[in-house]
CSV table of C-alpha atoms in Angstrom, one decimal:
chain,number,residue,atom,x,y,z
B,1,UNK,CA,16.1,44.0,-25.8
B,2,UNK,CA,13.3,43.3,-25.3
B,3,UNK,CA,10.3,46.0,-24.9
B,4,UNK,CA,6.7,45.4,-23.2
B,5,UNK,CA,4.2,47.8,-24.5
B,6,UNK,CA,1.3,47.8,-21.4
B,7,UNK,CA,-0.7,49.7,-19.3
B,8,UNK,CA,0.2,49.7,-15.6
B,9,UNK,CA,-3.4,48.7,-14.3
B,10,UNK,CA,-3.8,45.9,-17.0
B,11,UNK,CA,-4.0,42.5,-15.4
B,12,UNK,CA,-2.9,41.2,-18.6
B,13,UNK,CA,0.2,43.1,-18.8
B,14,UNK,CA,0.8,42.4,-15.1
B,15,UNK,CA,1.0,39.0,-15.9
B,16,UNK,CA,3.9,39.8,-18.2
B,17,UNK,CA,5.7,42.1,-15.8
B,18,UNK,CA,5.4,39.6,-13.1
B,19,UNK,CA,6.7,37.0,-15.1
B,20,UNK,CA,9.8,39.2,-16.3
B,21,UNK,CA,10.5,39.9,-12.8
B,22,UNK,CA,10.4,35.8,-11.6
B,23,UNK,CA,12.6,35.3,-14.8
B,24,UNK,CA,15.0,38.6,-13.7
B,25,UNK,CA,14.8,39.4,-17.5
B,26,UNK,CA,15.5,43.3,-18.1
B,27,UNK,CA,13.3,45.0,-20.2
B,28,UNK,CA,12.2,48.4,-21.8
B,29,UNK,CA,8.8,49.5,-20.3
B,30,UNK,CA,6.4,51.7,-22.5
B,31,UNK,CA,3.0,52.8,-21.0
B,32,UNK,CA,0.1,53.4,-23.5
B,33,UNK,CA,-2.8,55.7,-22.2
B,34,UNK,CA,-6.1,53.4,-23.4
B,35,UNK,CA,-8.5,56.5,-22.5
B,36,UNK,CA,-6.5,58.6,-25.5
B,37,UNK,CA,-6.8,56.2,-27.9
B,38,UNK,CA,-3.0,55.2,-27.7
B,39,UNK,CA,-3.5,51.4,-28.9
B,40,UNK,CA,-5.7,52.6,-31.9
B,41,UNK,CA,-3.0,54.5,-33.6
B,42,UNK,CA,-1.4,53.0,-36.9
B,43,UNK,CA,2.0,52.6,-35.2
B,44,UNK,CA,0.5,50.6,-32.4
B,45,UNK,CA,-1.9,48.5,-35.0
B,46,UNK,CA,0.9,47.8,-37.0
B,47,UNK,CA,2.5,45.7,-33.6
B,48,UNK,CA,-1.3,44.3,-32.9
B,49,UNK,CA,-3.7,44.1,-35.5
B,50,UNK,CA,-6.3,44.0,-32.4
B,51,UNK,CA,-5.3,46.9,-31.1
B,52,UNK,CA,-4.8,45.7,-27.2
B,53,UNK,CA,-2.0,45.7,-24.6
B,54,UNK,CA,0.1,43.7,-23.8
B,55,UNK,CA,2.5,43.3,-26.5
B,56,UNK,CA,6.0,42.0,-26.5
B,57,UNK,CA,8.6,43.8,-28.9
B,58,UNK,CA,11.4,41.3,-29.6
B,59,UNK,CA,15.0,42.8,-30.5
B,60,UNK,CA,14.6,41.9,-34.3
B,61,UNK,CA,11.3,44.1,-34.0
B,62,UNK,CA,9.0,41.1,-34.2
B,63,UNK,CA,5.8,41.6,-32.1
B,64,UNK,CA,4.1,39.0,-30.2
B,65,UNK,CA,0.4,39.7,-28.7
B,66,UNK,CA,-2.1,37.9,-26.2
B,67,UNK,CA,-0.7,37.7,-22.6
B,68,UNK,CA,-0.5,34.2,-22.3
B,69,UNK,CA,1.1,33.9,-25.7
B,70,UNK,CA,3.7,36.0,-24.4
B,71,UNK,CA,3.8,34.1,-20.8
B,72,UNK,CA,4.4,31.0,-23.0
B,73,UNK,CA,6.9,32.7,-24.9
B,74,UNK,CA,9.1,33.6,-22.5
B,75,UNK,CA,8.8,30.4,-20.1
B,76,UNK,CA,9.3,27.5,-22.4
B,77,UNK,CA,12.3,26.2,-21.1
B,78,UNK,CA,12.2,27.3,-17.8
B,79,UNK,CA,10.6,25.6,-14.6
B,80,UNK,CA,7.3,28.1,-15.3
B,81,UNK,CA,6.6,25.6,-17.9
B,82,UNK,CA,6.5,22.0,-17.5
B,83,UNK,CA,8.1,19.7,-20.0
B,84,UNK,CA,5.7,16.8,-19.6
B,85,UNK,CA,3.3,16.9,-22.5
B,86,UNK,CA,0.3,16.2,-20.7
B,87,UNK,CA,1.3,18.9,-17.9
B,88,UNK,CA,2.3,21.4,-20.9
B,89,UNK,CA,-1.3,21.0,-22.2
B,90,UNK,CA,-2.7,21.6,-18.5
B,91,UNK,CA,-1.3,24.6,-18.4
B,92,UNK,CA,-2.7,25.5,-21.9
B,93,UNK,CA,-6.0,24.6,-20.3
B,94,UNK,CA,-6.3,26.7,-17.4
B,95,UNK,CA,-4.8,29.6,-19.5
B,96,UNK,CA,-7.5,29.3,-22.0
B,97,UNK,CA,-10.2,28.8,-19.1
B,98,UNK,CA,-8.7,32.0,-18.2
B,99,UNK,CA,-9.0,34.3,-21.2
B,100,UNK,CA,-12.7,32.7,-21.8
B,101,UNK,CA,-14.2,32.0,-18.4
B,102,UNK,CA,-12.1,34.2,-16.1
B,103,UNK,CA,-10.7,37.2,-17.6
B,104,UNK,CA,-14.1,38.8,-19.4
B,105,UNK,CA,-16.1,38.2,-16.2
B,106,UNK,CA,-13.3,39.2,-13.2
B,107,UNK,CA,-11.2,41.6,-15.0
B,108,UNK,CA,-14.0,43.3,-17.2
B,109,UNK,CA,-16.0,44.0,-14.1
B,110,UNK,CA,-13.0,45.6,-12.7
B,111,UNK,CA,-12.6,47.7,-15.5
B,112,UNK,CA,-16.1,48.6,-15.3
B,113,UNK,CA,-16.1,49.8,-11.8
B,114,UNK,CA,-12.8,51.8,-12.0
B,115,UNK,CA,-13.0,53.3,-15.4
B,116,UNK,CA,-16.5,53.8,-16.4
B,117,UNK,CA,-18.5,56.6,-14.7
B,118,UNK,CA,-21.5,55.6,-12.6
B,119,UNK,CA,-24.6,56.3,-15.3
B,120,UNK,CA,-22.8,54.4,-17.9
B,121,UNK,CA,-24.8,51.9,-19.6
B,122,UNK,CA,-22.2,49.4,-19.4
B,123,UNK,CA,-23.0,49.1,-15.5
B,124,UNK,CA,-25.8,46.8,-16.7
B,125,UNK,CA,-23.6,44.3,-17.6
B,126,UNK,CA,-22.5,44.1,-14.2
B,127,UNK,CA,-24.8,41.5,-12.5
B,128,UNK,CA,-24.4,38.7,-15.2
B,129,UNK,CA,-20.4,39.5,-15.5
B,130,UNK,CA,-20.6,39.1,-12.1
B,131,UNK,CA,-22.3,36.0,-11.8
B,132,UNK,CA,-20.3,34.3,-14.4
B,133,UNK,CA,-17.2,35.6,-12.4
B,134,UNK,CA,-18.2,33.5,-9.1
B,135,UNK,CA,-18.9,30.5,-11.1
B,136,UNK,CA,-15.2,30.6,-12.3
B,137,UNK,CA,-14.1,31.2,-8.6
B,138,UNK,CA,-15.8,28.2,-7.9
B,139,UNK,CA,-14.0,26.2,-10.5
B,140,UNK,CA,-10.7,27.1,-9.3
B,141,UNK,CA,-11.7,26.7,-5.4
B,142,UNK,CA,-12.6,23.0,-6.8
B,143,UNK,CA,-9.4,22.4,-8.4
B,144,UNK,CA,-7.0,23.8,-5.5
B,145,UNK,CA,-9.2,21.6,-3.2
B,146,UNK,CA,-6.2,19.5,-2.8
B,147,UNK,CA,-3.7,21.0,-4.9
B,148,UNK,CA,-1.3,23.9,-4.2
B,149,UNK,CA,-0.8,25.1,-7.6
B,150,UNK,CA,-2.7,24.7,-10.7
B,151,UNK,CA,-0.7,21.9,-12.4
B,152,UNK,CA,2.4,19.8,-12.2
B,153,UNK,CA,2.5,20.7,-8.2
B,154,UNK,CA,4.5,23.6,-9.2
B,155,UNK,CA,4.3,27.4,-9.8
B,156,UNK,CA,3.7,27.9,-13.5
B,157,UNK,CA,2.7,30.3,-15.7
B,158,UNK,CA,-1.1,28.7,-15.2
B,159,UNK,CA,-1.1,30.4,-12.0
B,160,UNK,CA,0.5,33.7,-13.2
B,161,UNK,CA,-2.2,34.3,-15.5
B,162,UNK,CA,-5.0,33.3,-13.4
B,163,UNK,CA,-3.2,35.3,-10.4
B,164,UNK,CA,-3.0,38.4,-12.3
B,165,UNK,CA,-6.9,39.3,-12.1
B,166,UNK,CA,-7.8,37.1,-9.2
B,167,UNK,CA,-5.9,38.7,-7.0
B,168,UNK,CA,-7.4,42.3,-7.3
B,169,UNK,CA,-10.7,40.5,-7.5
B,170,UNK,CA,-12.3,43.0,-4.7
B,171,UNK,CA,-11.6,45.8,-7.3
B,172,UNK,CA,-14.3,43.8,-9.1
B,173,UNK,CA,-16.7,44.3,-6.2
B,174,UNK,CA,-15.9,40.5,-5.4
B,175,UNK,CA,-15.6,39.7,-1.9
B,176,UNK,CA,-13.3,36.1,-1.8
B,177,UNK,CA,-14.6,34.9,1.4
B,178,UNK,CA,-16.4,32.0,0.2
B,179,UNK,CA,-13.3,30.7,-1.7
B,180,UNK,CA,-10.7,29.9,1.3
B,181,UNK,CA,-8.0,27.5,-1.2
B,182,UNK,CA,-8.1,30.5,-3.9
B,183,UNK,CA,-6.9,32.7,-1.1
B,184,UNK,CA,-4.4,30.5,0.2
B,185,UNK,CA,-2.9,30.3,-3.0
B,186,UNK,CA,-3.2,33.9,-3.7
B,187,UNK,CA,-0.8,34.2,-0.7
B,188,UNK,CA,1.0,31.2,-1.9
B,189,UNK,CA,2.3,32.9,-5.3
B,190,UNK,CA,2.6,36.7,-3.4
B,191,UNK,CA,5.0,35.0,-1.3
B,192,UNK,CA,7.2,33.4,-3.9
B,193,UNK,CA,10.7,34.9,-4.4
B,194,UNK,CA,11.0,37.9,-6.9
B,195,UNK,CA,6.9,38.7,-6.8
B,196,UNK,CA,6.0,42.3,-7.4
B,197,UNK,CA,2.9,44.0,-7.0
B,198,UNK,CA,0.5,45.0,-10.0
B,199,UNK,CA,1.5,48.7,-8.9
B,200,UNK,CA,4.8,48.6,-9.1
B,201,UNK,CA,6.5,50.9,-12.1
B,202,UNK,CA,8.9,48.9,-14.1
B,203,UNK,CA,12.5,50.2,-14.4
F,1,UNK,CA,-7.8,4.6,-27.4
F,2,UNK,CA,-8.7,8.4,-26.8
F,3,UNK,CA,-12.1,9.4,-26.0
F,4,UNK,CA,-13.6,12.5,-27.1
F,5,UNK,CA,-16.6,14.1,-25.8
F,6,UNK,CA,-18.3,16.5,-27.7
F,7,UNK,CA,-21.3,17.6,-29.4
F,8,UNK,CA,-21.9,17.2,-33.3
F,9,UNK,CA,-22.7,20.9,-33.6
F,10,UNK,CA,-19.8,22.5,-31.7
F,11,UNK,CA,-17.1,24.7,-33.4
F,12,UNK,CA,-14.6,23.6,-30.3
F,13,UNK,CA,-16.0,20.1,-30.8
F,14,UNK,CA,-15.1,20.2,-34.8
F,15,UNK,CA,-11.3,21.6,-34.4
F,16,UNK,CA,-10.8,18.5,-32.5
F,17,UNK,CA,-12.6,16.3,-35.0
F,18,UNK,CA,-10.9,18.1,-37.6
F,19,UNK,CA,-7.3,17.6,-36.3
F,20,UNK,CA,-8.1,13.9,-35.2
F,21,UNK,CA,-9.1,13.4,-39.1
F,22,UNK,CA,-5.9,15.1,-40.5
F,23,UNK,CA,-3.4,13.2,-37.8
F,24,UNK,CA,-5.4,9.7,-38.8
F,25,UNK,CA,-5.9,9.0,-35.6
F,26,UNK,CA,-8.4,6.4,-34.2
F,27,UNK,CA,-10.7,7.6,-31.1
F,28,UNK,CA,-14.1,7.0,-29.8
F,29,UNK,CA,-16.7,9.6,-29.7
F,30,UNK,CA,-19.5,10.3,-27.1
F,31,UNK,CA,-21.9,12.7,-27.9
F,32,UNK,CA,-23.5,14.8,-25.2
F,33,UNK,CA,-26.9,16.4,-25.8
F,34,UNK,CA,-26.3,20.0,-24.1
F,35,UNK,CA,-29.8,20.7,-23.8
F,36,UNK,CA,-30.5,18.2,-21.9
F,37,UNK,CA,-28.0,19.4,-19.5
F,38,UNK,CA,-25.6,16.0,-20.0
F,39,UNK,CA,-22.5,18.3,-19.4
F,40,UNK,CA,-23.7,19.3,-16.0
F,41,UNK,CA,-23.9,15.9,-14.4
F,42,UNK,CA,-21.4,15.1,-11.4
F,43,UNK,CA,-20.3,12.2,-13.7
F,44,UNK,CA,-18.9,14.9,-16.3
F,45,UNK,CA,-18.2,17.9,-13.8
F,46,UNK,CA,-15.7,15.2,-12.8
F,47,UNK,CA,-14.1,15.1,-16.0
F,48,UNK,CA,-14.5,19.3,-16.5
F,49,UNK,CA,-15.3,21.1,-13.5
F,50,UNK,CA,-16.1,24.0,-16.2
F,51,UNK,CA,-18.9,21.7,-17.4
F,52,UNK,CA,-18.1,22.2,-21.2
F,53,UNK,CA,-17.2,20.5,-24.4
F,54,UNK,CA,-14.8,19.1,-25.8
F,55,UNK,CA,-13.0,17.0,-23.1
F,56,UNK,CA,-10.7,14.4,-24.4
F,57,UNK,CA,-10.2,11.6,-22.2
F,58,UNK,CA,-6.9,9.8,-22.1
F,59,UNK,CA,-6.5,6.0,-22.0
F,60,UNK,CA,-5.2,6.1,-18.4
F,61,UNK,CA,-8.2,8.0,-17.5
F,62,UNK,CA,-6.7,11.8,-17.4
F,63,UNK,CA,-8.9,14.4,-19.0
F,64,UNK,CA,-8.1,17.6,-21.1
F,65,UNK,CA,-10.6,20.5,-21.4
F,66,UNK,CA,-10.3,23.7,-23.6
F,67,UNK,CA,-10.2,22.9,-27.5
F,68,UNK,CA,-7.4,24.6,-28.3
F,69,UNK,CA,-5.2,23.0,-25.4
F,70,UNK,CA,-6.6,19.8,-26.5
F,71,UNK,CA,-5.1,20.7,-30.1
F,72,UNK,CA,-1.9,21.7,-28.6
F,73,UNK,CA,-1.6,18.4,-26.7
F,74,UNK,CA,-2.3,16.1,-30.1
F,75,UNK,CA,-0.5,18.2,-32.3
F,76,UNK,CA,3.2,18.9,-30.2
F,77,UNK,CA,5.5,16.7,-32.3
F,78,UNK,CA,3.5,17.0,-35.6
F,79,UNK,CA,3.6,19.1,-38.4
F,80,UNK,CA,0.9,21.4,-37.4
F,81,UNK,CA,2.9,22.8,-34.4
F,82,UNK,CA,6.0,24.7,-35.5
F,83,UNK,CA,9.2,24.1,-33.7
F,84,UNK,CA,10.6,27.4,-33.7
F,85,UNK,CA,9.7,29.3,-30.3
F,86,UNK,CA,8.8,32.6,-32.1
F,87,UNK,CA,6.2,30.3,-34.1
F,88,UNK,CA,5.0,28.6,-31.6
F,89,UNK,CA,3.9,31.7,-29.4
F,90,UNK,CA,2.7,33.2,-32.5
F,91,UNK,CA,0.0,29.8,-32.9
F,92,UNK,CA,-0.9,30.3,-29.2
F,93,UNK,CA,-1.4,34.3,-29.8
F,94,UNK,CA,-3.9,32.9,-32.5
F,95,UNK,CA,-5.5,30.6,-30.4
F,96,UNK,CA,-6.0,33.4,-27.4
F,97,UNK,CA,-7.3,35.5,-30.1
F,98,UNK,CA,-9.5,33.1,-31.2
F,99,UNK,CA,-11.1,32.1,-28.0
F,100,UNK,CA,-11.2,36.0,-26.6
F,101,UNK,CA,-11.7,37.9,-29.4
F,102,UNK,CA,-13.5,35.8,-32.1
F,103,UNK,CA,-15.4,32.8,-30.5
F,104,UNK,CA,-17.6,34.8,-28.0
F,105,UNK,CA,-18.6,36.5,-31.3
F,106,UNK,CA,-18.9,34.4,-34.2
F,107,UNK,CA,-19.9,31.2,-32.3
F,108,UNK,CA,-22.3,32.7,-29.9
F,109,UNK,CA,-24.2,34.6,-32.3
F,110,UNK,CA,-24.7,31.2,-34.3
F,111,UNK,CA,-25.5,29.4,-31.2
F,112,UNK,CA,-27.9,32.0,-30.4
F,113,UNK,CA,-29.5,32.1,-34.0
F,114,UNK,CA,-29.9,28.3,-34.3
F,115,UNK,CA,-30.7,27.1,-30.3
F,116,UNK,CA,-32.4,29.9,-29.1
F,117,UNK,CA,-36.1,30.8,-29.8
F,118,UNK,CA,-36.7,34.5,-31.5
F,119,UNK,CA,-38.3,35.4,-28.5
F,120,UNK,CA,-35.7,35.0,-26.4
F,121,UNK,CA,-33.9,37.8,-24.4
F,122,UNK,CA,-30.3,36.8,-25.1
F,123,UNK,CA,-31.1,37.6,-28.9
F,124,UNK,CA,-30.5,41.5,-27.7
F,125,UNK,CA,-27.0,40.4,-27.8
F,126,UNK,CA,-26.6,40.2,-31.1
F,127,UNK,CA,-26.2,43.8,-32.8
F,128,UNK,CA,-23.1,44.0,-30.2
F,129,UNK,CA,-21.7,40.5,-30.7
F,130,UNK,CA,-22.0,40.6,-34.5
F,131,UNK,CA,-20.3,43.9,-34.5
F,132,UNK,CA,-17.6,42.5,-32.7
F,133,UNK,CA,-17.6,39.5,-35.0
F,134,UNK,CA,-17.1,41.4,-38.0
F,135,UNK,CA,-14.0,43.5,-36.2
F,136,UNK,CA,-12.3,39.9,-35.3
F,137,UNK,CA,-12.9,39.2,-39.4
F,138,UNK,CA,-11.3,42.3,-40.0
F,139,UNK,CA,-8.3,41.6,-38.1
F,140,UNK,CA,-7.8,38.4,-39.9
F,141,UNK,CA,-8.3,39.8,-43.5
F,142,UNK,CA,-5.7,42.2,-42.6
F,143,UNK,CA,-3.4,39.3,-41.3
F,144,UNK,CA,-3.8,37.4,-44.5
F,145,UNK,CA,-3.6,40.0,-47.1
F,146,UNK,CA,0.2,38.7,-47.7
F,147,UNK,CA,-0.3,35.4,-46.2
F,148,UNK,CA,-1.4,32.0,-47.1
F,149,UNK,CA,-1.7,30.7,-43.5
F,150,UNK,CA,-1.7,32.1,-40.2
F,151,UNK,CA,1.4,30.9,-39.0
F,152,UNK,CA,4.9,30.0,-40.4
F,153,UNK,CA,3.5,29.9,-43.7
F,154,UNK,CA,2.2,26.4,-43.3
F,155,UNK,CA,-1.3,25.0,-42.0
F,156,UNK,CA,-1.0,24.6,-38.4
F,157,UNK,CA,-3.4,24.4,-35.1
F,158,UNK,CA,-3.9,27.9,-35.2
F,159,UNK,CA,-5.6,27.5,-38.7
F,160,UNK,CA,-7.7,24.7,-37.6
F,161,UNK,CA,-8.9,27.1,-34.3
F,162,UNK,CA,-9.8,30.0,-36.4
F,163,UNK,CA,-11.3,27.8,-39.1
F,164,UNK,CA,-13.8,25.8,-37.0
F,165,UNK,CA,-16.4,29.0,-36.3
F,166,UNK,CA,-15.2,31.1,-39.3
F,167,UNK,CA,-16.2,28.8,-41.9
F,168,UNK,CA,-19.9,28.6,-40.7
F,169,UNK,CA,-20.2,32.2,-39.9
F,170,UNK,CA,-23.2,32.4,-42.4
F,171,UNK,CA,-25.1,30.7,-39.8
F,172,UNK,CA,-24.2,33.3,-37.5
F,173,UNK,CA,-25.7,35.6,-40.3
F,174,UNK,CA,-22.7,36.9,-41.2
F,175,UNK,CA,-21.9,37.3,-45.0
F,176,UNK,CA,-18.1,36.9,-45.6
F,177,UNK,CA,-17.9,39.0,-48.9
F,178,UNK,CA,-16.4,41.8,-47.5
F,179,UNK,CA,-13.4,39.7,-46.3
F,180,UNK,CA,-12.0,38.1,-50.0
F,181,UNK,CA,-8.6,37.0,-48.1
F,182,UNK,CA,-10.4,35.1,-45.6
F,183,UNK,CA,-12.8,33.0,-48.0
F,184,UNK,CA,-9.6,32.0,-50.1
F,185,UNK,CA,-8.0,30.9,-47.0
F,186,UNK,CA,-11.3,28.8,-46.3
F,187,UNK,CA,-10.9,26.9,-49.4
F,188,UNK,CA,-7.5,26.6,-48.7
F,189,UNK,CA,-8.1,24.5,-45.4
F,190,UNK,CA,-11.3,22.6,-46.8
F,191,UNK,CA,-8.6,21.4,-49.8
F,192,UNK,CA,-6.4,19.8,-47.3
F,193,UNK,CA,-6.2,16.1,-47.6
F,194,UNK,CA,-8.1,14.2,-44.8
F,195,UNK,CA,-10.4,17.3,-44.2
F,196,UNK,CA,-13.6,16.5,-42.8
F,197,UNK,CA,-16.9,18.6,-42.5
F,198,UNK,CA,-18.3,19.7,-39.3
F,199,UNK,CA,-21.4,17.6,-39.8
F,200,UNK,CA,-19.7,14.4,-40.3
F,201,UNK,CA,-20.8,12.0,-37.5
F,202,UNK,CA,-17.2,10.1,-36.2
F,203,UNK,CA,-17.0,6.4,-36.6
């Protein structure tokens, strides 16, 4: 059976939990406490030298890190990754956009606001991170202006990757009111069969 | 013919130029001046709403952004992307590592040092960015301890993605002396047939 090393509050981990639910794939779930350093132990660093969740452990003990690489691994050969060569690369384009231009701003702002005390020095990062978060949401809004899904006119891992942290943007103090296409797309994702919310503890 | 919108000093653009050279694939090269705002014009934003190079334009006018997605598009079906399902996902794992944990530290430090004046406020970002750059190099060193290439015991787009900014780390004030396996791997990449240096102007 697959094992997912994860943290319930992680948007990156939620991507994998959501896809596993959509695929109806059973798995073992191991929650790590980031604040207690459980991703920095020698045992965990042997699974991911970069010391981050999520990590997917396969039945033979091989480990795979990076949420969007895990999505690709699980979804290749299913309807969640298109077969067309350009569409596949476009899915990856939006996943790299997510990791480079979205996650460090939306998800990191959410982390700072939820997990660090009000007088923590990292609070000074918020104005710049939130400005870039708004720029990422603006890029998404323009792309969705005449599209229902990010790529190939259907629900793919690109949508899953972007949904995970966008749907909790309010917890990063971002009001999605200026981006109606993004809001309609969030509802579309949440309305898909076998959808599970971020806070659903697996198993 | 393919068209690459790019900037000669861009490590992300260099990834694509290097792969196109390795594949022996001819292309048209269009250089944009980032400082003159040429990636922020309406014409360019129509090609990539995120306003970044590189962008690959296909013969039918479709555009693809994000350097690592472009690598995947060009390399699927060639020896630079493995066929095995897990190895493919491992290639993506290292490409996402590169974009999330390496490029914002190695490449952005290099950019700040080369392109911003000595009294620019962004210079204050350098200590933290360089610390994280060293952490990324340490992860690479550990992975290369008993491997010649990042994935599947051969030269793949994961190596290309990581090589592009690592081989100019000295221009980000990073001395690679503490990471001998990384240095040996850089030499291995540079010794491959059809290799081209970052500064080679295409065409």
